[in-house]
mmCIF file of C-alpha atoms in Angstrom:
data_model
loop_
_atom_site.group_PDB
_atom_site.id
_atom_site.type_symbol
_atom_site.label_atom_id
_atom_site.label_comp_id
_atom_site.label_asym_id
_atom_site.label_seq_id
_atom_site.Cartn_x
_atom_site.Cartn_y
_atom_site.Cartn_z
ATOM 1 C CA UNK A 1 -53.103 68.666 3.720
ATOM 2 C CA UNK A 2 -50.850 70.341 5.851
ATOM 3 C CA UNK A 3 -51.485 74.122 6.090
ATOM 4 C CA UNK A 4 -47.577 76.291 6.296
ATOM 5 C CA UNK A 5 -47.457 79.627 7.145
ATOM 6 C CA UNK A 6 -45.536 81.807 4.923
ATOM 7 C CA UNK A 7 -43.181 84.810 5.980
ATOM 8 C CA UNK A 8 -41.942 87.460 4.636
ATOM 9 C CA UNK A 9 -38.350 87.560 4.187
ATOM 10 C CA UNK A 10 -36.016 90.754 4.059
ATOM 11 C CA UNK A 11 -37.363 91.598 0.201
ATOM 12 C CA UNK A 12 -40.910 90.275 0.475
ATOM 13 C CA UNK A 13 -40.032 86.409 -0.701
ATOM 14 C CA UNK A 14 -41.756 83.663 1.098
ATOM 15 C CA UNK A 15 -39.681 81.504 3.345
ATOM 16 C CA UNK A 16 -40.080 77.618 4.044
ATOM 17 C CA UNK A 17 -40.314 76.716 7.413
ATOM 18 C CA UNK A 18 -40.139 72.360 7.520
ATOM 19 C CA UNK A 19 -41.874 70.510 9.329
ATOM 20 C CA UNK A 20 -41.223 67.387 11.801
ATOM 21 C CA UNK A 21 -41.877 64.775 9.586
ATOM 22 C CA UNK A 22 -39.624 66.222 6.584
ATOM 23 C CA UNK A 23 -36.781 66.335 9.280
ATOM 24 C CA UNK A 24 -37.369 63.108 10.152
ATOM 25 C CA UNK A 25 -37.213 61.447 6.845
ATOM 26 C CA UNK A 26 -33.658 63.845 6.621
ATOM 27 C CA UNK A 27 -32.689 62.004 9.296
ATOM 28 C CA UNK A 28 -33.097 58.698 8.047
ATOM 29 C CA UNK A 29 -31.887 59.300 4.567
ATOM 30 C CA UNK A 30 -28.616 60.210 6.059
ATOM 31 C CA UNK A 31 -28.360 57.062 8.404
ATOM 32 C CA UNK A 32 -29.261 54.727 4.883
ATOM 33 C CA UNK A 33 -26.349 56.583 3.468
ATOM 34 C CA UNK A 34 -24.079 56.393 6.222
ATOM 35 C CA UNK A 35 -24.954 52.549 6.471
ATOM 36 C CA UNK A 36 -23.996 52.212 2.820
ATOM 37 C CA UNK A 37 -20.879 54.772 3.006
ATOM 38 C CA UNK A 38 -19.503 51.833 5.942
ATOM 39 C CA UNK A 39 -19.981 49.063 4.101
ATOM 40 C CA UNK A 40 -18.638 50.193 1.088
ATOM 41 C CA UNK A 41 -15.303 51.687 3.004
ATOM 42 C CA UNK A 42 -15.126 48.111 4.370
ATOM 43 C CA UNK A 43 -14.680 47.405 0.783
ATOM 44 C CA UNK A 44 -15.490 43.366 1.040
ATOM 45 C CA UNK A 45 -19.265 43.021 0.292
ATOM 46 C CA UNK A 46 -19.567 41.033 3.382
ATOM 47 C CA UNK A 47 -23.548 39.349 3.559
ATOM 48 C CA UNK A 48 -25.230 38.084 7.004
ATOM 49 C CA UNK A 49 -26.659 34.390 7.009
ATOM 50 C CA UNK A 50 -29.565 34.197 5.365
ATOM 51 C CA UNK A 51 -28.474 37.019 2.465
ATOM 52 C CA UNK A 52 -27.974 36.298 -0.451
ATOM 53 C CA UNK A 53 -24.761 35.745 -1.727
ATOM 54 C CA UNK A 54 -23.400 34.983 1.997
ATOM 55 C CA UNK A 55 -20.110 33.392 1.056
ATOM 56 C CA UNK A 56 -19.611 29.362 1.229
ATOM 57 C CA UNK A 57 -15.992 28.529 0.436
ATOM 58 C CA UNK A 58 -12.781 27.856 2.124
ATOM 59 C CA UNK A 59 -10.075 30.407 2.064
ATOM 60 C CA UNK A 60 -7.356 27.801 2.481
ATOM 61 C CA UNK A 61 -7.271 24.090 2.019
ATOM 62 C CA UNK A 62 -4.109 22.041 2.518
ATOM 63 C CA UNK A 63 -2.432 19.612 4.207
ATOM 64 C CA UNK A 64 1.464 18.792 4.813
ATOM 65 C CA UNK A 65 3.415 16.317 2.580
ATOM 66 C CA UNK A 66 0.925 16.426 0.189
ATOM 67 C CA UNK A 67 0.316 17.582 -3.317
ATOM 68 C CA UNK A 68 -2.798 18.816 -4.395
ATOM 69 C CA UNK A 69 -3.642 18.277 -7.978
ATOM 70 C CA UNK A 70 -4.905 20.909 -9.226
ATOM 71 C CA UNK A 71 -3.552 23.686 -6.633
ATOM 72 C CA UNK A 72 -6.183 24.577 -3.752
ATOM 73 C CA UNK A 73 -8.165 27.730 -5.275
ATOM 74 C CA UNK A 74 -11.755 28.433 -3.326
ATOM 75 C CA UNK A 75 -14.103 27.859 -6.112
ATOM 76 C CA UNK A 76 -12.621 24.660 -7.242
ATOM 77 C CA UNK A 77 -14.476 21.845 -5.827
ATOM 78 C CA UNK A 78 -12.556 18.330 -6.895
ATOM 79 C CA UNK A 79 -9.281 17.715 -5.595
ATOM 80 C CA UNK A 80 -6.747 14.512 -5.516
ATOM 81 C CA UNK A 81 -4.515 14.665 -2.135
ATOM 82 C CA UNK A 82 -1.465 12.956 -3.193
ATOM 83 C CA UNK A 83 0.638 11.864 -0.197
ATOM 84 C CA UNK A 84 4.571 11.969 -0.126
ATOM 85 C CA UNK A 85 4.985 9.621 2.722
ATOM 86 C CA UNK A 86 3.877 5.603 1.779
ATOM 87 C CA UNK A 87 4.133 4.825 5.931
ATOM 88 C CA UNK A 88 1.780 7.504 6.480
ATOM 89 C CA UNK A 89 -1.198 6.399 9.030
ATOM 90 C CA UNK A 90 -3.028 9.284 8.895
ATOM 91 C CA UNK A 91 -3.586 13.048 7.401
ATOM 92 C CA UNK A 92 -4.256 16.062 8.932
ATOM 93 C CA UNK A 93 -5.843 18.793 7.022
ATOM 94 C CA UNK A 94 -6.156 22.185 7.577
ATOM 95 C CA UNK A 95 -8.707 24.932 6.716
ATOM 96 C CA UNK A 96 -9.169 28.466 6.926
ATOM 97 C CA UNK A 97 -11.724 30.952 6.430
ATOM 98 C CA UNK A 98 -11.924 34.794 4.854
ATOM 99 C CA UNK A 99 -12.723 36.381 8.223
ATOM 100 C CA UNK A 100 -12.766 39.483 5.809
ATOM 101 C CA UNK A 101 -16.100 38.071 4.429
ATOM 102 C CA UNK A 102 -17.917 37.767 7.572
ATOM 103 C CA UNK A 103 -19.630 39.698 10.383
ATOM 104 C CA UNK A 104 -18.848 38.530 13.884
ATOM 105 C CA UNK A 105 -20.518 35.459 14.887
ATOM 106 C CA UNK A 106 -21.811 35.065 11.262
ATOM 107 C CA UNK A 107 -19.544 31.857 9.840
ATOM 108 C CA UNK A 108 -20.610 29.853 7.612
ATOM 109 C CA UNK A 109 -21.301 25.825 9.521
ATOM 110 C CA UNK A 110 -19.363 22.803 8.233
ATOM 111 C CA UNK A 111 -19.956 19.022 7.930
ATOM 112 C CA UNK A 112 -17.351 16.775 6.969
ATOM 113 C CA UNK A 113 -17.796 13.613 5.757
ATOM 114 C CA UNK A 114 -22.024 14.478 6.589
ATOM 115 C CA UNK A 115 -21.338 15.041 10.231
ATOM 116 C CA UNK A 116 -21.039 18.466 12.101
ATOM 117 C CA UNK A 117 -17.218 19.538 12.425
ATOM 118 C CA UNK A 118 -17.297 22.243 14.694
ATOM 119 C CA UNK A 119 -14.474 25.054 15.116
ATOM 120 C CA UNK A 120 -13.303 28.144 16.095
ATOM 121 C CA UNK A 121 -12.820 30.632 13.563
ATOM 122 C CA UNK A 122 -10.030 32.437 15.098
ATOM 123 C CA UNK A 123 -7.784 29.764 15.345
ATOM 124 C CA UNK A 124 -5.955 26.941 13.542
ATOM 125 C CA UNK A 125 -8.865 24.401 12.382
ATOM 126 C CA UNK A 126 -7.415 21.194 11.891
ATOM 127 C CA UNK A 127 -9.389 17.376 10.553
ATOM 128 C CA UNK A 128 -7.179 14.307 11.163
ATOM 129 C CA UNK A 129 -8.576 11.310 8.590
ATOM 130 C CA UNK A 130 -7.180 8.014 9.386
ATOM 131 C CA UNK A 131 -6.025 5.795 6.682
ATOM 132 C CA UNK A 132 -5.609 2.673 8.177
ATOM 133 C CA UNK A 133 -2.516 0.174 7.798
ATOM 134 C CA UNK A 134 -2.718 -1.066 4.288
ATOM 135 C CA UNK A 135 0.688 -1.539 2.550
ATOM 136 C CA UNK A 136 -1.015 -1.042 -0.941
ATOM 137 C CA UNK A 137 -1.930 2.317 -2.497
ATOM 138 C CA UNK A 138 -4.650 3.925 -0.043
ATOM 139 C CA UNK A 139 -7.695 5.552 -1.771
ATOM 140 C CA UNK A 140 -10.010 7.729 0.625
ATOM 141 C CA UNK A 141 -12.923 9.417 -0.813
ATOM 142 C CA UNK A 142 -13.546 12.886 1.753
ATOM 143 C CA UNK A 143 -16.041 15.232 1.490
ATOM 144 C CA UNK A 144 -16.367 19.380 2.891
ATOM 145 C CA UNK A 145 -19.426 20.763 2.725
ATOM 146 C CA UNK A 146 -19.827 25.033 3.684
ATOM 147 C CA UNK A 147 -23.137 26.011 3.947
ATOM 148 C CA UNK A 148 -25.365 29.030 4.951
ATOM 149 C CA UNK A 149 -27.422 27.440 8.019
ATOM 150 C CA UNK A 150 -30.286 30.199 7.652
ATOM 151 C CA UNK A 151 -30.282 29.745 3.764
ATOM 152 C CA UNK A 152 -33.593 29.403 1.943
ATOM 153 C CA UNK A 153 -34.749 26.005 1.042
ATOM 154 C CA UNK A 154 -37.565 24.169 -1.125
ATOM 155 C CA UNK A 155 -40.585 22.042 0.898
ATOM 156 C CA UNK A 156 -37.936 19.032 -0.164
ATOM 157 C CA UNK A 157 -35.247 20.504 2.140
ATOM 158 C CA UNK A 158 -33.078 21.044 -1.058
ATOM 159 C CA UNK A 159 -31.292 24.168 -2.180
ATOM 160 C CA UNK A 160 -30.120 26.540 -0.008
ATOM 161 C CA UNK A 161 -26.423 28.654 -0.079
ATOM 162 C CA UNK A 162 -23.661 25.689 0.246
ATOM 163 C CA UNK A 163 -20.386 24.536 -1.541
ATOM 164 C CA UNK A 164 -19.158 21.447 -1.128
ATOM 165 C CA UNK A 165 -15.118 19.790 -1.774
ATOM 166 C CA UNK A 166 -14.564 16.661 -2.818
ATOM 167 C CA UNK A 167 -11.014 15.034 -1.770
ATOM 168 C CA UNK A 168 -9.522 11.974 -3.289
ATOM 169 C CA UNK A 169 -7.162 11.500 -0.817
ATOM 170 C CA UNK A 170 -4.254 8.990 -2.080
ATOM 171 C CA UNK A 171 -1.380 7.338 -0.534
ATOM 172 C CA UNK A 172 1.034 5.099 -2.534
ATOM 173 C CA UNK A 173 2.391 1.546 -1.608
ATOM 174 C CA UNK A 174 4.862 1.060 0.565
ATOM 175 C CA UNK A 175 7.483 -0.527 -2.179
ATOM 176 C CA UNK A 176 9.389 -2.285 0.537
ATOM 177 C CA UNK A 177 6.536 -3.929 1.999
ATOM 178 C CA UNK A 178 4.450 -4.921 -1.224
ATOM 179 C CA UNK A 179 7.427 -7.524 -1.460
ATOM 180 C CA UNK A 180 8.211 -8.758 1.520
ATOM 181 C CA UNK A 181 7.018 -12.372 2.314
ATOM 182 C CA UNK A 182 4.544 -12.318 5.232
ATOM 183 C CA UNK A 183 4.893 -16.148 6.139
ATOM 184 C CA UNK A 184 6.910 -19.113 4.992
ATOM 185 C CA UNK A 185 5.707 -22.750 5.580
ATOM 186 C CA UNK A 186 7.213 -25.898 4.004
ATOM 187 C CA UNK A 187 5.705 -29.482 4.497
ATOM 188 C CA UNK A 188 6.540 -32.874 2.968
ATOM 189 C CA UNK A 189 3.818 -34.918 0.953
ATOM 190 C CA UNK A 190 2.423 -35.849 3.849
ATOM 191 C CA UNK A 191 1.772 -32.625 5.379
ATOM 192 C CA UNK A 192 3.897 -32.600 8.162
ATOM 193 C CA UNK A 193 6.034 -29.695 8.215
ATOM 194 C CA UNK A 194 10.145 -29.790 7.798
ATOM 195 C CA UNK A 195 12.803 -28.997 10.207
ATOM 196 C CA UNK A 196 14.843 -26.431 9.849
ATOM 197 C CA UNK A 197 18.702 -27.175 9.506
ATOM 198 C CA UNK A 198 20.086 -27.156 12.776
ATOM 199 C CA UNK A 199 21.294 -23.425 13.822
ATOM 200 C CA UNK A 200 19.716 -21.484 11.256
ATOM 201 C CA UNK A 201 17.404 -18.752 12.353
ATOM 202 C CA UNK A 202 13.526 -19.503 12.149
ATOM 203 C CA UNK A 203 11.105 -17.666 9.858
ATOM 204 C CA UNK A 204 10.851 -13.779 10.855
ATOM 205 C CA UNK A 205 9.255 -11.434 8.015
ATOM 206 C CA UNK A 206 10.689 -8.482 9.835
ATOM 207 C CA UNK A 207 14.388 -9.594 9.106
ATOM 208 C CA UNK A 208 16.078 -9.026 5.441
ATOM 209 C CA UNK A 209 16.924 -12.715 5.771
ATOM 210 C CA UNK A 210 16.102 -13.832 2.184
ATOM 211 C CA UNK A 211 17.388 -17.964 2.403
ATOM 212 C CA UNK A 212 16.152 -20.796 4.536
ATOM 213 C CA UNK A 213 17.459 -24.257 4.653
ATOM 214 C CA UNK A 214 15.457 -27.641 5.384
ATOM 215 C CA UNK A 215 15.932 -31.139 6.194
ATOM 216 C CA UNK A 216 14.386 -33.909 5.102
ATOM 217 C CA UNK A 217 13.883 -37.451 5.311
ATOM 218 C CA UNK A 218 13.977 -39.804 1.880
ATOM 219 C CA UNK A 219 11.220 -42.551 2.850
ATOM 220 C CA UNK A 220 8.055 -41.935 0.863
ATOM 221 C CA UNK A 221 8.950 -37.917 0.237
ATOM 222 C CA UNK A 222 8.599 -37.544 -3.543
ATOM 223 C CA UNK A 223 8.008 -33.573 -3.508
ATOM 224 C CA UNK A 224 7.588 -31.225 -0.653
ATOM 225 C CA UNK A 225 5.114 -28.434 -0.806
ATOM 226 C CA UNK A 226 6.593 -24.133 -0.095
ATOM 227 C CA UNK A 227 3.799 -22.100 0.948
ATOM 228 C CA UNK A 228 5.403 -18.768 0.326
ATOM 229 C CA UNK A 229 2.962 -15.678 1.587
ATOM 230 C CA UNK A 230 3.315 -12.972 -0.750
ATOM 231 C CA UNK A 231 1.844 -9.738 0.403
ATOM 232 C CA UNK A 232 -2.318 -9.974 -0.721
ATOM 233 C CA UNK A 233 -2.612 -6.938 -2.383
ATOM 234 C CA UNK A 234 -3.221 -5.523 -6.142
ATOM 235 C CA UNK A 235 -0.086 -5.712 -8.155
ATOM 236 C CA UNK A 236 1.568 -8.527 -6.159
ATOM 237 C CA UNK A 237 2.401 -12.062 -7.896
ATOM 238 C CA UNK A 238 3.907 -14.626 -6.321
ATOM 239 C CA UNK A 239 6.579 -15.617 -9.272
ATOM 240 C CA UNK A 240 9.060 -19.057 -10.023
ATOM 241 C CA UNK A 241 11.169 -18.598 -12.990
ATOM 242 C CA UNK A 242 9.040 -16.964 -15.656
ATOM 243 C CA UNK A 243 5.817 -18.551 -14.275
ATOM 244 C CA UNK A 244 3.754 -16.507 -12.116
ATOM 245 C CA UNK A 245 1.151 -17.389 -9.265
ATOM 246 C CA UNK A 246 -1.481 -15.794 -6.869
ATOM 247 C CA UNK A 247 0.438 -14.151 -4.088
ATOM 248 C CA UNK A 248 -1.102 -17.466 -1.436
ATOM 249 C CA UNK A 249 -0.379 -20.591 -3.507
ATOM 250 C CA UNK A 250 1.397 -23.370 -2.394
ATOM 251 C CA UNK A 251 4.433 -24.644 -4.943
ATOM 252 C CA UNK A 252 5.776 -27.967 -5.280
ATOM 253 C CA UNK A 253 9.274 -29.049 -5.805
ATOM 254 C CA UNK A 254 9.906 -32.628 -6.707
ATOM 255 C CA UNK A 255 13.204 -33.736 -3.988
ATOM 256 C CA UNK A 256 13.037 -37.388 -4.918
ATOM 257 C CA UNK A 257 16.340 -38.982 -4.963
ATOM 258 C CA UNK A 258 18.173 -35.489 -4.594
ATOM 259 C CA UNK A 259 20.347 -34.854 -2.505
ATOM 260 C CA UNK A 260 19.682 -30.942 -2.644
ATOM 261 C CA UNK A 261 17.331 -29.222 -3.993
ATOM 262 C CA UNK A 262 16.904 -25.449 -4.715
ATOM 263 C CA UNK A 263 13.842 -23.179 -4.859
ATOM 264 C CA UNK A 264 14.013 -19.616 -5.526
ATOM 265 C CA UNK A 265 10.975 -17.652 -5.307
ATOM 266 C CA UNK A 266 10.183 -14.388 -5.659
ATOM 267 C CA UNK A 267 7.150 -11.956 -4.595
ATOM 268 C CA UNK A 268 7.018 -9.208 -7.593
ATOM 269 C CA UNK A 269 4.627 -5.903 -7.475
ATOM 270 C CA UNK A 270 4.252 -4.143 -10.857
ATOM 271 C CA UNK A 271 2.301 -0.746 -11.335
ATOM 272 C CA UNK A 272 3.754 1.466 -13.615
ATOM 273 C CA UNK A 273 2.104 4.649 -11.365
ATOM 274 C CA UNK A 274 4.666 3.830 -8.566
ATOM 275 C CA UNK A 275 7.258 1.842 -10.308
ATOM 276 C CA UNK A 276 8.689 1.991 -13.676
ATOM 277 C CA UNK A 277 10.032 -1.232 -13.093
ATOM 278 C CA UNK A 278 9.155 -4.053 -11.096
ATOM 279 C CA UNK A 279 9.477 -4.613 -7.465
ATOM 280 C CA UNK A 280 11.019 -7.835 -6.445
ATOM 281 C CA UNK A 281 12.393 -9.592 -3.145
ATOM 282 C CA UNK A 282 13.843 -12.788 -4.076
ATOM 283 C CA UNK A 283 13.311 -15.847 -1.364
ATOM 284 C CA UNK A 284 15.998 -19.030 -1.816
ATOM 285 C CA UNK A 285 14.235 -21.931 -0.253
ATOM 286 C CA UNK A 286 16.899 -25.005 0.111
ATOM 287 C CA UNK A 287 16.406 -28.344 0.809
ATOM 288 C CA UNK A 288 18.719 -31.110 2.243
ATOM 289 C CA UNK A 289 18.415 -34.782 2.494
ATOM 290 C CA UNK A 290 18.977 -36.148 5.687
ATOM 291 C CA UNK A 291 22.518 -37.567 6.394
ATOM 292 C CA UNK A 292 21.513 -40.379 8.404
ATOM 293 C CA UNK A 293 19.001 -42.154 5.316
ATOM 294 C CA UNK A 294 22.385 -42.237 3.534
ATOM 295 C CA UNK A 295 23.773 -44.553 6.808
ATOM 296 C CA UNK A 296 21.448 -46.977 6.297
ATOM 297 C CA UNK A 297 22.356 -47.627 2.607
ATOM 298 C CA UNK A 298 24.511 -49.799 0.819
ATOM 299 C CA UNK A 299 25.679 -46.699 -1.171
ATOM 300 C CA UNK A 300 24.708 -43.486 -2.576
ATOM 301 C CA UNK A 301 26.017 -40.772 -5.390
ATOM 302 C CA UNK A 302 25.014 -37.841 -6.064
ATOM 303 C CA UNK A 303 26.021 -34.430 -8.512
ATOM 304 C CA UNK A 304 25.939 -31.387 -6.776
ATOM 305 C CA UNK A 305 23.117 -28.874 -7.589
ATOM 306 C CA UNK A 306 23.437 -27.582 -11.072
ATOM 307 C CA UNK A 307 26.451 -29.960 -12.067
ATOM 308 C CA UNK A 308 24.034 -32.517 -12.767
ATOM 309 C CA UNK A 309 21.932 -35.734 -11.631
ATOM 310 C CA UNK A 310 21.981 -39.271 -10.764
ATOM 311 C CA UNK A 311 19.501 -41.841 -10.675
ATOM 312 C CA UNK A 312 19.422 -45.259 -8.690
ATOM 313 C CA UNK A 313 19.193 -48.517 -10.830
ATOM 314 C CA UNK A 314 18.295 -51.313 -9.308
ATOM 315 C CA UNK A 315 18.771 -53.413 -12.668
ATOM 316 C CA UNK A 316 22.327 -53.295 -12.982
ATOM 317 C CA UNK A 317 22.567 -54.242 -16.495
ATOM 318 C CA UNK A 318 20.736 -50.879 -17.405
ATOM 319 C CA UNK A 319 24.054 -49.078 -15.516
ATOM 320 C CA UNK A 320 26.889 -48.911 -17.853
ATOM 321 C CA UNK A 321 29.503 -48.571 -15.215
ATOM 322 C CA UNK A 322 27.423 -50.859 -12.562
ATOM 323 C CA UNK A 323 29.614 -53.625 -12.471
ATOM 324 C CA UNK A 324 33.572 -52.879 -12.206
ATOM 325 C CA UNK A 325 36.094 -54.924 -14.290
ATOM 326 C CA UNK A 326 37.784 -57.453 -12.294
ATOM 327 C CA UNK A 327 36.853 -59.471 -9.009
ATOM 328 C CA UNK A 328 34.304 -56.967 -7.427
ATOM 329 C CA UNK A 329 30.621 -56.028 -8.433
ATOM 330 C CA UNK A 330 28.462 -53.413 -7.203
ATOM 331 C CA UNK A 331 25.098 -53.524 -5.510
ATOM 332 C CA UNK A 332 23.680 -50.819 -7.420
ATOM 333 C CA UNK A 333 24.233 -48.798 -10.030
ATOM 334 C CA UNK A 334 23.088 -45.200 -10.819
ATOM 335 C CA UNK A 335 22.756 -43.494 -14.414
ATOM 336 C CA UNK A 336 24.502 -39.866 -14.286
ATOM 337 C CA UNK A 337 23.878 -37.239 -16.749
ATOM 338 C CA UNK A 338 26.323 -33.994 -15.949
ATOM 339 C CA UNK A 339 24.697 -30.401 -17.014
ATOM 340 C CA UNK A 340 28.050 -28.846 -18.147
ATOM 341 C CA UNK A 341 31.329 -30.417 -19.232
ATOM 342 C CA UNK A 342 32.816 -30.771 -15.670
ATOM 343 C CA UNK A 343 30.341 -32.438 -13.107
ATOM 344 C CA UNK A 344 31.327 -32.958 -9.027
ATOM 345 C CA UNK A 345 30.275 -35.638 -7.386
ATOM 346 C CA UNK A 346 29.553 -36.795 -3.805
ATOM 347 C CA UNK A 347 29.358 -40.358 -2.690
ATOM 348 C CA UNK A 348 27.775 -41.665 0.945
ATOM 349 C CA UNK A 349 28.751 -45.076 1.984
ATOM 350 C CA UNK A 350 28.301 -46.959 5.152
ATOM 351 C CA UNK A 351 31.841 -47.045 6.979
ATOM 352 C CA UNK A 352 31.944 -51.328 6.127
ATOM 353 C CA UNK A 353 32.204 -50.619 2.097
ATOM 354 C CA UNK A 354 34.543 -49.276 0.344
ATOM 355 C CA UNK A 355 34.116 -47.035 -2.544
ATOM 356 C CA UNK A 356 35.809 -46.893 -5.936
ATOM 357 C CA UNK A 357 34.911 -44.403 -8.643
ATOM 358 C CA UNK A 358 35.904 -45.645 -12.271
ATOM 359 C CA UNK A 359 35.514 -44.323 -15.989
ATOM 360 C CA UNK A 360 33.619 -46.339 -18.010
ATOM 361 C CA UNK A 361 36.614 -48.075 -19.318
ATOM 362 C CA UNK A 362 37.482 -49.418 -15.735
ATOM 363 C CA UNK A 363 40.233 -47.082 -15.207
ATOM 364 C CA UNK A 364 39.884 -45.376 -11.435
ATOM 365 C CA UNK A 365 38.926 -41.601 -11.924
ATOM 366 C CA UNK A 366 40.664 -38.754 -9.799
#
């Protein structure tokens, strides 16, 4: 025990004198206090690593031209990043931290995507995410994880102080480009590809040029085969008249005894997310018989496109109008059938014959 000596004070009372140890606890009582009066005029409940409750979330979370649905708050963890911009090859994110919550040299550490990001607190921290060249809508799945590095875990290595974001990061289809032929190739039965009409500009897909014109030659060429390259991605059909196609497959036209011939294609993109209509870029493929296999006839006719068609008899008592009234007969005759009321018509002839277009009474036509 320890022994005090007592004095007498001015009206006999005893007086306590303390000892070392007594002051020495004073001491430290008033330190613990003045710790506690700091933190609490610092007001923010801040925690060092390894504490619990040491604070895991982002103060800010954004990135420009996009929309976050829902808005960024910190304890929300599941985010879709909707950009504005379609031509967009990248984003660039940006974070921030509540240097209120934190003693110096106390942040919390960061992986993204499950690697190490490091940064520096005090300034701008910035992630670029590339999102390659697609035309299509872009989906990239990106993960943030804030954790306590000095946190408590089990023998398993799980647990521990962490909060982790999850970013749906989403770009939208370029509408121009979902519809825009990559390639055009046209080739006769045979498989050997068509000229091009002399002076007409060869296949580009960077141009807005929407009609090409071929030649081609009448000899064994019953159809000729369009390979039309639609843009390969989900939404995009390759489409002829109310018939539609996968975006790569060849179509055949049937140019046997035509004289012209016209194909109109179109590559279509529907999604009613980015379009409430469809998409379409329309593609007018034409083809032209070759004026030279008309030389080496004995005659030719022909309706112009959409008036009507003709069709080469060689038995000229199935041809009404085969064989004229009066001194001269024909060589061949041709069966015409006109789409419309009015039909035009366009006759080849080697320069030795002559040509006469009749009714089918005899009488010459205009």
């Amino acid at each position: 025990c320890e022994c005090r000596r007592l004095s007498r004070g001015p009206r006999g009372f005893g007086v306590h004198r303390p000892s070392a140890m007594a002051a020495k606890l004073k001491a430290l009582g008033v330190l613990a206090l003045a710790a506690i009066a700091t933190r609490l005029a610092a007001g923010d409940g801040r925690k060092h690593q390894g504490e619990g409750g040491f604070y895991t979330k982002l103060k800010i979370l954004d990135a420009l031209s996009t929309t976050f649905k829902p808005e960024f708050r910190p304890g929300w963890d599941k985010y879709d990043v909707v950009l504005a911009n379609s031509k967009a090859k990248l984003i660039t994110l940006r974070m921030a931290f509540a240097n209120e919550q934190y003693f110096q040299g106390e942040y919390p550490e960061v992986e993204i995507d499950g690697k190490h990001f490091d940064y520096n607190p005090f300034q701008a921290i910035e992630k670029s995410v590339q999102l390659g060249d697609s035309i299509g809508e872009t989906v990239r799945v990106l993960t943030i994880r804030v954790y306590d590095p000095k946190a408590q875990k089990n023998l398993l290595g799980q647990g521990g102080n962490e909060f982790t974001y999850t970013l749906r990061i989403v770009r939208p289809p370029d509408l121009d480009a979902v519809v825009r032929a990559t390639s055009l190739e046209v080739v006769d039965s045979h498989g050997k590809k068509l000229e091009r009409v002399a002076g007409t500009p060869e296949w580009n897909p960077t141009n807005n040029r929407q009609e090409y014109t071929f030649v081609y030659d009448h000899d064994n060429l019953p159809t000729a085969t369009v390979k039309l390259g639609c843009p390969d991605v989900p939404g995009t059909k390759l489409k002829r008249g109310s018939h539609y196609f996968n975006p790569t497959d060849p179509v055949e036209v049937d140019v046997k005894d035509a004289f012209s011939v016209n194909l109109q294609l179109f590559c279509e993109y529907q999604d009613p997310t980015y379009s409430p209509t469809p998409e379409l870029k329309s593609y007018m493929i034409q083809f032209r018989r070759r004026i030279t296999d008309f030389m080496r006839t004995d005659g030719e006719l022909f309706m112009l496109v959409d008036t009507g068609k003709c069709d080469a008899v060689r038995d000229l008592s199935d041809a009404r109008f085969a064989e004229w009234k009066g001194d001269r007969k024909a060589s061949k005759g041709f069966v015409c059938r006109s789409a419309g009321e009015q039909a035009v018509f366009v006759a080849y002839v080697d320069s030795r014959c002559s040509a006469v277009l009749s009714d089918v009474d005899g009488t010459h036509a205009n």
